Coordinates of N, CA and C in Angstrom, one line a residue:
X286 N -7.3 -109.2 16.4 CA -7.5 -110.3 15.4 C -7.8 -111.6 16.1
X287 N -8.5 -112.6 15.1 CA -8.8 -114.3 15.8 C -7.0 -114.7 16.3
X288 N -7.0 -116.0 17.5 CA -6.3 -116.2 17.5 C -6.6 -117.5 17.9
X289 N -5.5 -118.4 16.9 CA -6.0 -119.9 16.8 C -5.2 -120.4 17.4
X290 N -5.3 -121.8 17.6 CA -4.7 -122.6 18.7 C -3.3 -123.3 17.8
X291 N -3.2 -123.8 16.7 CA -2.5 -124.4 16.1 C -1.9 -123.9 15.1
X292 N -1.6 -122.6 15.5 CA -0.3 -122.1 14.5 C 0.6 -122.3 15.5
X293 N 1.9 -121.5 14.8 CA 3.5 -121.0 14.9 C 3.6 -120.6 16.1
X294 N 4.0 -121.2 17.4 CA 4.8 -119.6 18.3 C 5.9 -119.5 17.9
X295 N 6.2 -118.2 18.4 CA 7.6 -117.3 18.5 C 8.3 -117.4 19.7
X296 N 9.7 -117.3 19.7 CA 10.5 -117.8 20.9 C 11.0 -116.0 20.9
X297 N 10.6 -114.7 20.5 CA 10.6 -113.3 20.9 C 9.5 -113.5 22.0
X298 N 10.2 -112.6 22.7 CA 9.4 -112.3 23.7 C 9.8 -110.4 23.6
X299 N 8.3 -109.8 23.6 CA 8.1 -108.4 23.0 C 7.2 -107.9 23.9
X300 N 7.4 -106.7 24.3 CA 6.4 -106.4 25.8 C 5.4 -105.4 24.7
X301 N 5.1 -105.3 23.2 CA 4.1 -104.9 22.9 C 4.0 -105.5 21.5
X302 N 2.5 -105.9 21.4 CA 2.5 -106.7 19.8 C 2.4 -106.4 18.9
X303 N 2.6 -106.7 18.0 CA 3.0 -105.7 16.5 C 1.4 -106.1 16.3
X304 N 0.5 -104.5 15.3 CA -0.4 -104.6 15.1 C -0.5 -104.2 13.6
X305 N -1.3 -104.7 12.5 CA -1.3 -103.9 11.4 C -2.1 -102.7 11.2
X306 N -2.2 -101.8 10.2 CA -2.4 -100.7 10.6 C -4.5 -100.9 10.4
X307 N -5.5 -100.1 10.7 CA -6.3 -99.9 10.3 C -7.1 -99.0 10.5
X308 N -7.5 -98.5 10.0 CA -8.3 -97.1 9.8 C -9.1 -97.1 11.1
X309 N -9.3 -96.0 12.0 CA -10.7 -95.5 12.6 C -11.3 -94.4 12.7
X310 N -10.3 -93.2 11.8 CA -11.2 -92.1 11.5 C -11.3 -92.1 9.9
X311 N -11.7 -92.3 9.3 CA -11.7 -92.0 7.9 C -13.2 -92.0 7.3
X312 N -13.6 -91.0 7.6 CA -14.7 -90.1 7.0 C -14.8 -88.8 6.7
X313 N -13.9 -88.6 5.4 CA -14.0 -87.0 5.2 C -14.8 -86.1 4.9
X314 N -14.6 -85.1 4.6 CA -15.5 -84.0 3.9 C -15.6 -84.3 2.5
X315 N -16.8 -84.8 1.9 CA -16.6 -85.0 0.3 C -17.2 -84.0 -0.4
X316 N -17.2 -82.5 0.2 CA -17.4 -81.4 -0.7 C -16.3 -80.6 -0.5
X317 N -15.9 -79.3 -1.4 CA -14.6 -78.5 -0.9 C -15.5 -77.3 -1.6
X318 N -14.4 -76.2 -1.3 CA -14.8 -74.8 -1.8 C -13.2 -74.8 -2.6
X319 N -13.2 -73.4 -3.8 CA -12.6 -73.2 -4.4 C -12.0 -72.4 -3.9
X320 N -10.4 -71.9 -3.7 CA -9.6 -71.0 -2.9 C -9.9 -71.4 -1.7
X321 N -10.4 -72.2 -0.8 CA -10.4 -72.4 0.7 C -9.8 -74.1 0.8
X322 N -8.8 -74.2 1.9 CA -8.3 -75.3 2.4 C -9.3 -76.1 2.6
X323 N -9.0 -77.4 2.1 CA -9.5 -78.6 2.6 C -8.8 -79.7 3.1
X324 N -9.4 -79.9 4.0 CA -8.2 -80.8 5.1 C -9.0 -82.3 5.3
X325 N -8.3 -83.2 6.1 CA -9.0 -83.8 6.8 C -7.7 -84.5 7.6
X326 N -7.9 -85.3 9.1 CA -7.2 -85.9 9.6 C -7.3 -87.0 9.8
X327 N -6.7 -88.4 9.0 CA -6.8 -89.8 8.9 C -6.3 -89.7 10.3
X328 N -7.3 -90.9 11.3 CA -6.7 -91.5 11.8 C -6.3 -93.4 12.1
X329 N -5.3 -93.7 12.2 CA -5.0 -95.3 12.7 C -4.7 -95.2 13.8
X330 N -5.0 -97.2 13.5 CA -4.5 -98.0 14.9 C -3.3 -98.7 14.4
X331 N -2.5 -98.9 15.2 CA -1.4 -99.8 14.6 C 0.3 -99.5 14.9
X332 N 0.7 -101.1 15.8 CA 2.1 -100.8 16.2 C 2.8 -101.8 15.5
X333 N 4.0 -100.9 15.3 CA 4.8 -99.7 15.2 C 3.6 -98.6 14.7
X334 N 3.7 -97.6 14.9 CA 2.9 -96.4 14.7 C 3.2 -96.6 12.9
X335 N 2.0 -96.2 12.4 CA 2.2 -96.7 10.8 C 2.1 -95.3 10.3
X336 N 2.8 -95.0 9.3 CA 2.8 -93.5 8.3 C 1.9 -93.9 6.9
X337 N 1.7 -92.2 7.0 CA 0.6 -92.0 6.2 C 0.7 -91.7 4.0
X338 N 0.9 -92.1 3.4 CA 0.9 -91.6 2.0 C -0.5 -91.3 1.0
X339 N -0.1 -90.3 0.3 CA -1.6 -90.5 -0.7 C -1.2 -91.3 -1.8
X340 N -2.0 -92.1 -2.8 CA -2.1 -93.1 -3.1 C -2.2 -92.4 -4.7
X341 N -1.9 -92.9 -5.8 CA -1.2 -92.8 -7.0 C -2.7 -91.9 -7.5
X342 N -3.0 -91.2 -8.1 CA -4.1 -90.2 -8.7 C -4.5 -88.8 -8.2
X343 N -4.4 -88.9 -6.9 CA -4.3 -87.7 -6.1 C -4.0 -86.5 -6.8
X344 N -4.9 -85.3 -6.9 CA -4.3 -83.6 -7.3 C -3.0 -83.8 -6.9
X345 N -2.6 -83.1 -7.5 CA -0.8 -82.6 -7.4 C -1.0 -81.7 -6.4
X346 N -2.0 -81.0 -5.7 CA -2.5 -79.8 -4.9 C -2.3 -80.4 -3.6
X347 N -2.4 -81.7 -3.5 CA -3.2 -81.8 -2.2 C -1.8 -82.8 -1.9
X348 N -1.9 -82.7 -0.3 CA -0.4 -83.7 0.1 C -1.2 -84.4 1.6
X349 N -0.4 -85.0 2.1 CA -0.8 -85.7 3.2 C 0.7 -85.6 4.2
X350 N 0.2 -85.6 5.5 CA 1.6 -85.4 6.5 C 1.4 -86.9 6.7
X351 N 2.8 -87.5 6.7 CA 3.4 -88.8 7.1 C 3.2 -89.1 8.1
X352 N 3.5 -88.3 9.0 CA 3.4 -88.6 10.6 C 1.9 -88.1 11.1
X353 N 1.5 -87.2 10.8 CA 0.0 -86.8 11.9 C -1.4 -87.8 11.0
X354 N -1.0 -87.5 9.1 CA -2.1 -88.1 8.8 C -3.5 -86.9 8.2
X355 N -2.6 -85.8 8.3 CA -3.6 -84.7 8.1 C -3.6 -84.6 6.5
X356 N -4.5 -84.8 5.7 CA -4.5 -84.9 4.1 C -5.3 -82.9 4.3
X357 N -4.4 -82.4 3.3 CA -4.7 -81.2 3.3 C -4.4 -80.9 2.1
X358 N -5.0 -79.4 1.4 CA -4.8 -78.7 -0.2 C -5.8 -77.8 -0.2
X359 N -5.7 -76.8 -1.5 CA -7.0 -75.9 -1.4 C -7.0 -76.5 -3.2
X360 N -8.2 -76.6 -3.3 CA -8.7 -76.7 -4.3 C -8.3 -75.1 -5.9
X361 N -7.9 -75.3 -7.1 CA -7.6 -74.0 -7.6 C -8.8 -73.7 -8.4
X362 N -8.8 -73.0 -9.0 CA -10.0 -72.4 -9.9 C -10.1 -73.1 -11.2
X363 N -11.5 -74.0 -11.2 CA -12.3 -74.4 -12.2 C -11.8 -75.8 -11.8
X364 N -11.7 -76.2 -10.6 CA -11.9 -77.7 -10.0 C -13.3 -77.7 -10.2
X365 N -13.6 -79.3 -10.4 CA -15.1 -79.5 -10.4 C -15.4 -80.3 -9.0
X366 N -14.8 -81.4 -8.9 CA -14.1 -82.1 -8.2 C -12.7 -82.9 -8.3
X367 N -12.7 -83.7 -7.3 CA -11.2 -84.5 -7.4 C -11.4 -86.4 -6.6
X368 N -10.7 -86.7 -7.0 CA -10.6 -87.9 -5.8 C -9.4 -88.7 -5.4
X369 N -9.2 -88.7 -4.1 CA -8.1 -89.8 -3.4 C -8.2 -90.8 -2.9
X370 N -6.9 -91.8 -2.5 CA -6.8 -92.3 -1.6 C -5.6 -92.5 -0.3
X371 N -5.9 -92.6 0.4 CA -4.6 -92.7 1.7 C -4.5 -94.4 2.2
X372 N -3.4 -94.3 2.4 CA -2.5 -95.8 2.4 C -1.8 -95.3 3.5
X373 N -2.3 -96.0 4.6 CA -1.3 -96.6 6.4 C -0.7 -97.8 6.1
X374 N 0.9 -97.6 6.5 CA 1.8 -98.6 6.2 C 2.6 -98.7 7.5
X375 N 2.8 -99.8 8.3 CA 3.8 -100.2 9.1 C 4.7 -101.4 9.0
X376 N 5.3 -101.7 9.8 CA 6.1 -103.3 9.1 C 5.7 -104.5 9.4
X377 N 4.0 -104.4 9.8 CA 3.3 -105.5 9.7 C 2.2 -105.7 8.6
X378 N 1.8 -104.5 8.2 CA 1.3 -104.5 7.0 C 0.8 -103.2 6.5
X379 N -0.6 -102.8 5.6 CA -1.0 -101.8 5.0 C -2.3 -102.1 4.9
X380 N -3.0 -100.6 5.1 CA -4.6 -100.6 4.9 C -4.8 -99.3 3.8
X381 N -5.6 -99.3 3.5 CA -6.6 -98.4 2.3 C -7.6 -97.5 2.7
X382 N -7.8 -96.2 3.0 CA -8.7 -95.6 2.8 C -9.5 -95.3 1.5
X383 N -10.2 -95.3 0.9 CA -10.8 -94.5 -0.2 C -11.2 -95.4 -1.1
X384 N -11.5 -95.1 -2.2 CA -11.2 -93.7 -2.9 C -12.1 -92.8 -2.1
X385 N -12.0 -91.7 -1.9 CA -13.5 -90.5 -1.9 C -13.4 -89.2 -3.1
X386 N -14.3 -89.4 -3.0 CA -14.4 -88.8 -4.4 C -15.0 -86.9 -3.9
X387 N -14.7 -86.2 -3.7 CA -15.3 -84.7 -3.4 C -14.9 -83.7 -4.4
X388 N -16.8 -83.4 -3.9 CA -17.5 -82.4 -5.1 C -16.9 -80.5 -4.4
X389 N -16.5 -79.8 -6.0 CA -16.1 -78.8 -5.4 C -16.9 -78.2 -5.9
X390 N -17.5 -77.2 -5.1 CA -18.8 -76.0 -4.9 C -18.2 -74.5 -4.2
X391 N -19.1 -73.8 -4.8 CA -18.8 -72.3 -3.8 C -19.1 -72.3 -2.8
X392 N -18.6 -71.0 -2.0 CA -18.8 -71.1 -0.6 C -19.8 -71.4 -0.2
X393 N -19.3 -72.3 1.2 CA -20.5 -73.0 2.0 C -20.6 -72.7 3.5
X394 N -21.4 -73.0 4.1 CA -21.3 -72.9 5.6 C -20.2 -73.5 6.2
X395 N -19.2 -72.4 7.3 CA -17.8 -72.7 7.7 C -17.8 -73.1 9.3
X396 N -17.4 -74.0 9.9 CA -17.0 -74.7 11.1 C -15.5 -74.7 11.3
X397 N -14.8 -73.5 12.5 CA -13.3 -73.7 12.4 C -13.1 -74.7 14.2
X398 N -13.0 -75.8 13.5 CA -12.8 -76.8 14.2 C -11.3 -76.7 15.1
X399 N -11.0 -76.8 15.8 CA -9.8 -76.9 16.7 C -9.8 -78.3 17.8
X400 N -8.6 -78.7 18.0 CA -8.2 -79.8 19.0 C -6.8 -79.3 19.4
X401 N -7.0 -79.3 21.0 CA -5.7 -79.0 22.0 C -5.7 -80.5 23.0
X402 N -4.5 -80.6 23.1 CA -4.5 -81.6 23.7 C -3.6 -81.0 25.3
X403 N -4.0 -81.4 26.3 CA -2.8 -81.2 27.1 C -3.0 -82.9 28.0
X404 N -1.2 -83.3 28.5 CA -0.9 -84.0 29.2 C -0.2 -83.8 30.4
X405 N 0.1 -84.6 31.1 CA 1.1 -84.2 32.1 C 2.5 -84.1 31.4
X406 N 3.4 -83.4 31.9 CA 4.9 -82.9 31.6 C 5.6 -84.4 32.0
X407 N 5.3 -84.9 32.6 CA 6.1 -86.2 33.4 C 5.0 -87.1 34.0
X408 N 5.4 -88.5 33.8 CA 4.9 -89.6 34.3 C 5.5 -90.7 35.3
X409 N 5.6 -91.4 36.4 CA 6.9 -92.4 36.9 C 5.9 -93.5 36.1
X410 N 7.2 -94.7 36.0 CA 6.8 -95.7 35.5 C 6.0 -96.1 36.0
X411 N 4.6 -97.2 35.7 CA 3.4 -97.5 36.2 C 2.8 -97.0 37.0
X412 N 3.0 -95.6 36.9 CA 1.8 -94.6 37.4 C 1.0 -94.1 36.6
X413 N 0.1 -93.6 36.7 CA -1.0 -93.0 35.4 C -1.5 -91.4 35.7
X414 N -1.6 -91.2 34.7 CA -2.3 -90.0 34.2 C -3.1 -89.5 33.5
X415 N -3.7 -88.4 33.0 CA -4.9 -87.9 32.5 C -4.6 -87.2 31.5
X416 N -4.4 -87.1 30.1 CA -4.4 -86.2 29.3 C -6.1 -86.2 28.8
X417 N -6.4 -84.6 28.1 CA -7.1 -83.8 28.3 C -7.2 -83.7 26.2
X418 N -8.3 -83.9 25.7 CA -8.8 -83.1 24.0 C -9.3 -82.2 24.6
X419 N -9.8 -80.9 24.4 CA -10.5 -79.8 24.1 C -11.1 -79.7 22.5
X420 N -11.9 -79.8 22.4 CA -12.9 -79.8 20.9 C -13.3 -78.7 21.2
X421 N -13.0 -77.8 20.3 CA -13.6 -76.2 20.1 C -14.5 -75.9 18.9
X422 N -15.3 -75.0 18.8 CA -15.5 -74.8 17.3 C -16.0 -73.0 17.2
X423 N -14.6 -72.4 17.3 CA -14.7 -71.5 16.8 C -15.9 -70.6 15.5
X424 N -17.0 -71.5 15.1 CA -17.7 -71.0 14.2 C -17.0 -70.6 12.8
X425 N -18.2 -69.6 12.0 CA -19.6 -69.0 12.5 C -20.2 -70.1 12.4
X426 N -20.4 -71.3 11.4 CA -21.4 -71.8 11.5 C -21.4 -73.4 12.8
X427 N -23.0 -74.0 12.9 CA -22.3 -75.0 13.4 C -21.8 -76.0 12.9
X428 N -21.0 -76.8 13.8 CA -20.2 -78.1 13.0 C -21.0 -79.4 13.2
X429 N -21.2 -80.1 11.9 CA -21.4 -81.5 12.2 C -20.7 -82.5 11.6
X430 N -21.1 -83.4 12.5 CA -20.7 -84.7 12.6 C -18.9 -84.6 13.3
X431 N -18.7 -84.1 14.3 CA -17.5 -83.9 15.0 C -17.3 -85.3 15.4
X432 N -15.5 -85.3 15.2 CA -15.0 -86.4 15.8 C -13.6 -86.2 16.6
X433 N -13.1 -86.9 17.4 CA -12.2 -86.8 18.3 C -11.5 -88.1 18.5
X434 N -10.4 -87.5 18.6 CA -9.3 -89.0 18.7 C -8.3 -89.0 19.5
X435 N -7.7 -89.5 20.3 CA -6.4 -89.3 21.4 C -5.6 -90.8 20.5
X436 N -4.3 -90.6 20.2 CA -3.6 -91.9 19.6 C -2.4 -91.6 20.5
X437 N -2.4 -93.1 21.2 CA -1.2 -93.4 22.6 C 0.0 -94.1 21.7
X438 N 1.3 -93.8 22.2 CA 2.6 -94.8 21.6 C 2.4 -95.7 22.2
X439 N 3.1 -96.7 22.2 CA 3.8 -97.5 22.5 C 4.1 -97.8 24.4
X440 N 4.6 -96.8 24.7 CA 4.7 -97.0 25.9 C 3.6 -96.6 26.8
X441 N 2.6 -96.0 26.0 CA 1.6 -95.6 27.2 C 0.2 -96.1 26.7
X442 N -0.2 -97.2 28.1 CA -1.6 -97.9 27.7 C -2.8 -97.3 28.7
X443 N -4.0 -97.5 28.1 CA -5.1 -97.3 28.5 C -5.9 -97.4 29.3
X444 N -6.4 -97.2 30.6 CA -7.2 -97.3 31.6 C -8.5 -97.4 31.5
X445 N -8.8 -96.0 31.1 CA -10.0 -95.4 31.1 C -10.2 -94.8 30.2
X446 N -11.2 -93.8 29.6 CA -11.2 -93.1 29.1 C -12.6 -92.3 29.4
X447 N -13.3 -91.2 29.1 CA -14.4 -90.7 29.1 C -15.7 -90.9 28.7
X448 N -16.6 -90.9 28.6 CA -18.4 -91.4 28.1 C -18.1 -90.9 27.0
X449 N -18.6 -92.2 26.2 CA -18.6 -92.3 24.7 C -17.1 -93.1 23.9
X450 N -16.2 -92.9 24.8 CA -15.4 -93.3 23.7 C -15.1 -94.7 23.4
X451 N -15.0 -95.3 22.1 CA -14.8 -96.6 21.5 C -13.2 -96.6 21.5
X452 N -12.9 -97.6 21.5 CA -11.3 -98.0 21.9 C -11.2 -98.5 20.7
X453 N -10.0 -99.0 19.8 CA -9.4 -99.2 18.7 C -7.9 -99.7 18.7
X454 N -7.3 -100.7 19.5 CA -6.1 -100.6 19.6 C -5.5 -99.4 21.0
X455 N -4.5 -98.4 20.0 CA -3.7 -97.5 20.5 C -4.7 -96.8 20.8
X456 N -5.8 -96.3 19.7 CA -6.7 -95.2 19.5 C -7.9 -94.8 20.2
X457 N -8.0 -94.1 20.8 CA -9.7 -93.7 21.1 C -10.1 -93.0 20.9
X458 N -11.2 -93.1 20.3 CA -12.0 -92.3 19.6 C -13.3 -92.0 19.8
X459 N -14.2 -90.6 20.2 CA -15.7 -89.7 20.4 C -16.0 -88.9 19.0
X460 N -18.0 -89.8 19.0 CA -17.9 -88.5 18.0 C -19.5 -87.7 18.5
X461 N -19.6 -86.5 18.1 CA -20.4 -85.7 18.6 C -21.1 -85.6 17.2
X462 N -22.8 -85.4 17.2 CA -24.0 -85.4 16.1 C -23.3 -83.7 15.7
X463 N -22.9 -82.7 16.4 CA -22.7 -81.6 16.1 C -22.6 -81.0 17.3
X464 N -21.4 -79.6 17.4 CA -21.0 -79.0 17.9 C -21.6 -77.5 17.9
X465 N -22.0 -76.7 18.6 CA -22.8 -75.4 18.2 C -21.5 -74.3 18.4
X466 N -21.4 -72.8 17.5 CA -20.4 -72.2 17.0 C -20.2 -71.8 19.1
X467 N -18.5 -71.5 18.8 CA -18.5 -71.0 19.9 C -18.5 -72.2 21.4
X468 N -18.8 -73.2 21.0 CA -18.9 -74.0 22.0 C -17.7 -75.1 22.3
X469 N -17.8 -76.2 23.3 CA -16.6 -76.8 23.1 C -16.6 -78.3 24.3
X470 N -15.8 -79.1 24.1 CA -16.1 -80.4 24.8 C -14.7 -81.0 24.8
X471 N -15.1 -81.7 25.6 CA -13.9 -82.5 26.6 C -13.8 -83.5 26.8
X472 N -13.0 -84.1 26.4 CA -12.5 -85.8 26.2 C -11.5 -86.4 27.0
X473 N -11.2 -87.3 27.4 CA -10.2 -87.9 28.5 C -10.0 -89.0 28.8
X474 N -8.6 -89.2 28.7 CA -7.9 -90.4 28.7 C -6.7 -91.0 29.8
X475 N -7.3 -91.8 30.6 CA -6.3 -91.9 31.6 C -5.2 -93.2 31.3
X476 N -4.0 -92.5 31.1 CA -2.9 -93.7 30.5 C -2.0 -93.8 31.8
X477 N -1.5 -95.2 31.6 CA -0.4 -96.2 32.3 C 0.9 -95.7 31.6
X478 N 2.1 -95.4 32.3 CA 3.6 -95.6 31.8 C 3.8 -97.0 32.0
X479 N 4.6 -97.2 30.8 CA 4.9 -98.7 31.2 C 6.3 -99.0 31.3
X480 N 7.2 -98.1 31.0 CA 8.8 -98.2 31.0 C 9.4 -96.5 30.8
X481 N 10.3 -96.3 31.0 CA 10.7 -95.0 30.9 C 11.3 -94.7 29.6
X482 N 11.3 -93.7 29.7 CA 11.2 -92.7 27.8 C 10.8 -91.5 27.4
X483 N 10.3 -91.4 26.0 CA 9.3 -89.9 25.6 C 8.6 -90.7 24.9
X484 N 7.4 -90.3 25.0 CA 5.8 -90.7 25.2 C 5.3 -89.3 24.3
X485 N 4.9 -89.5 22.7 CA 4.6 -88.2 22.2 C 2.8 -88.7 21.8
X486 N 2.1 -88.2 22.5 CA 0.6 -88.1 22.4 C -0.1 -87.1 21.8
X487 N -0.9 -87.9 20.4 CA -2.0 -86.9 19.0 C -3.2 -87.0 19.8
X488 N -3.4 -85.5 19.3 CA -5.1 -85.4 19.6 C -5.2 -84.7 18.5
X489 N -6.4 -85.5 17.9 CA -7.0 -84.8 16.5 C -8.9 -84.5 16.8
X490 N -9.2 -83.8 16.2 CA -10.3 -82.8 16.2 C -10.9 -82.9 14.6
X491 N -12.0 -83.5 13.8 CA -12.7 -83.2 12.9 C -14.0 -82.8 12.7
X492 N -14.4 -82.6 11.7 CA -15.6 -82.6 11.2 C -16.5 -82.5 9.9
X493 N -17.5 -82.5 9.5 CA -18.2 -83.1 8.3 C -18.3 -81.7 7.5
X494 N -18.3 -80.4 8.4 CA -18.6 -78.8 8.0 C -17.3 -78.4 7.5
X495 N -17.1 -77.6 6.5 CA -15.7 -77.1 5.8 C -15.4 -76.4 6.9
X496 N -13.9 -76.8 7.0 CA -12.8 -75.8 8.5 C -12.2 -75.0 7.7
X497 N -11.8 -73.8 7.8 CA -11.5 -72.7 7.2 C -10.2 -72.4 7.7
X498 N -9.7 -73.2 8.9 CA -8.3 -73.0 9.5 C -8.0 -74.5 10.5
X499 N -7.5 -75.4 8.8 CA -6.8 -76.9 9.6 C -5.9 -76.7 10.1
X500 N -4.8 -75.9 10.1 CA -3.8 -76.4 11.0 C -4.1 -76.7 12.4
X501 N -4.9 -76.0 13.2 CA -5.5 -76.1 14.4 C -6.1 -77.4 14.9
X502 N -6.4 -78.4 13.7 CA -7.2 -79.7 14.1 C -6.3 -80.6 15.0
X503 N -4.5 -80.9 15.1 CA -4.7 -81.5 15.9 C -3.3 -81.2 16.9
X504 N -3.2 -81.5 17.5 CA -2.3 -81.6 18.7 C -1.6 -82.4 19.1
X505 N -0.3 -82.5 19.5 CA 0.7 -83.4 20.2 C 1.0 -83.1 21.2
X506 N 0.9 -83.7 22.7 CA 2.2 -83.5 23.6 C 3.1 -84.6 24.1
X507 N 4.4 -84.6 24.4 CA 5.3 -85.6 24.7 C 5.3 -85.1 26.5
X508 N 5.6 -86.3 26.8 CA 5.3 -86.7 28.1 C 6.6 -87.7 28.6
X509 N 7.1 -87.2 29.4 CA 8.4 -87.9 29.6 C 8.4 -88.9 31.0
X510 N 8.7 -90.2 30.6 CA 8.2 -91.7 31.7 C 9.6 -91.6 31.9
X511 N 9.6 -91.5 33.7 CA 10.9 -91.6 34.8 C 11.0 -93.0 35.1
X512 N 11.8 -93.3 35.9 CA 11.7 -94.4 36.9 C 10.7 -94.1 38.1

């Protein structure tokens, strides 16, 4: 955010700044099939880590995980379509995704998108390391408009990262024009410990082609910061 010369300081002294929340993945799928899951994975920036809700109109079908951000439901028989919205909330403030409005149609061309994340098991304080996305796409068909996201806590900051990725706060984020069935790509992020703790690191995996098996899209590993 701007930051002006003649406001308020604070006599806190905080070794990380509170950020409000704001969207950097939020482009879903705005078509669904009938009887097949439709998913998608919101993602934010924003400290305290902000949780996720769906927002008053939403199918009664469809729910959203609080913590990952994954908006998921299968559509039932004689949907036409539907529309939502998602609300990131922390204790600095709140952002808005949506509405989006998705059209439901019969089966379409399928993309089973996957995201694995691995990190190291252990980190010492201000030393760094490399956790690893794997973007897979299982097929049959190909996937477009893939996107990839690694979202860091609190204790662990950013170095580097891999070709292509745009930074966002906590977040970094790649996205690929399309992925071909069966193929797969690699993203990386080399993070700083900054104090000791558990360190639990998202990696999420989307795309613009219906996924036929979301639970797979995203990944966590916790990473434990020594002395």
């Amino acid at each position: 955010g701007s930051e002006g010369t003649g406001g308020k300081t604070s006599n806190k002294v905080e070794v990380e700044v509170d950020q409000p929340p704001a969207f950097v993945m939020d482009t879903p799928l705005l078509t669904a099939t009938v009887g097949t899951p439709y998913a998608y994975v919101f993602v934010v920036s924003g400290v305290p880590m902000p949780t996720y809700a769906l927002a008053p109109g939403a199918p009664s079908w469809l729910s959203v995980n609080k913590e990952t951000g994954e908006v998921i439901g299968t559509p039932p028989t004689g949907t036409k379509s539907f529309t939502y919205s998602v609300t990131a909330t922390n204790t600095v403030g709140k952002a808005t995704a949506g509405p989006f409005t998705v059209k439901v149609a019969s089966a379409s061309a399928q993309a089973d998108i996957s995201g694995a994340l691995s990190c190291p098991a252990s980190i010492t304080t201000a030393a760094t390391g490399i956790c690893t996305l794997t973007v897979a796409n299982a097929g049959p068909a190909t996937a477009l408009g893939v996107g990839a996201a690694v979202v860091l806590p609190a204790v662990l900051s950013e170095v580097s990262c891999s070709t292509g990725c745009a930074t966002h706060g906590n977040v970094l984020t790649w996205t690929l024009a399309s992925l071909a069935a069966h193929a797969s790509s690699k993203f990386t992020v080399t993070v700083k410990a900054l104090r000791p703790g558990s360190a639990s690191v998202l990696g999420v995996a989307v795309s613009q082609s219906p996924d036929p098996n979301p639970l797979n899209n995203f990944s966590v590993q916790t990473i434990t910061i020594t002395h």
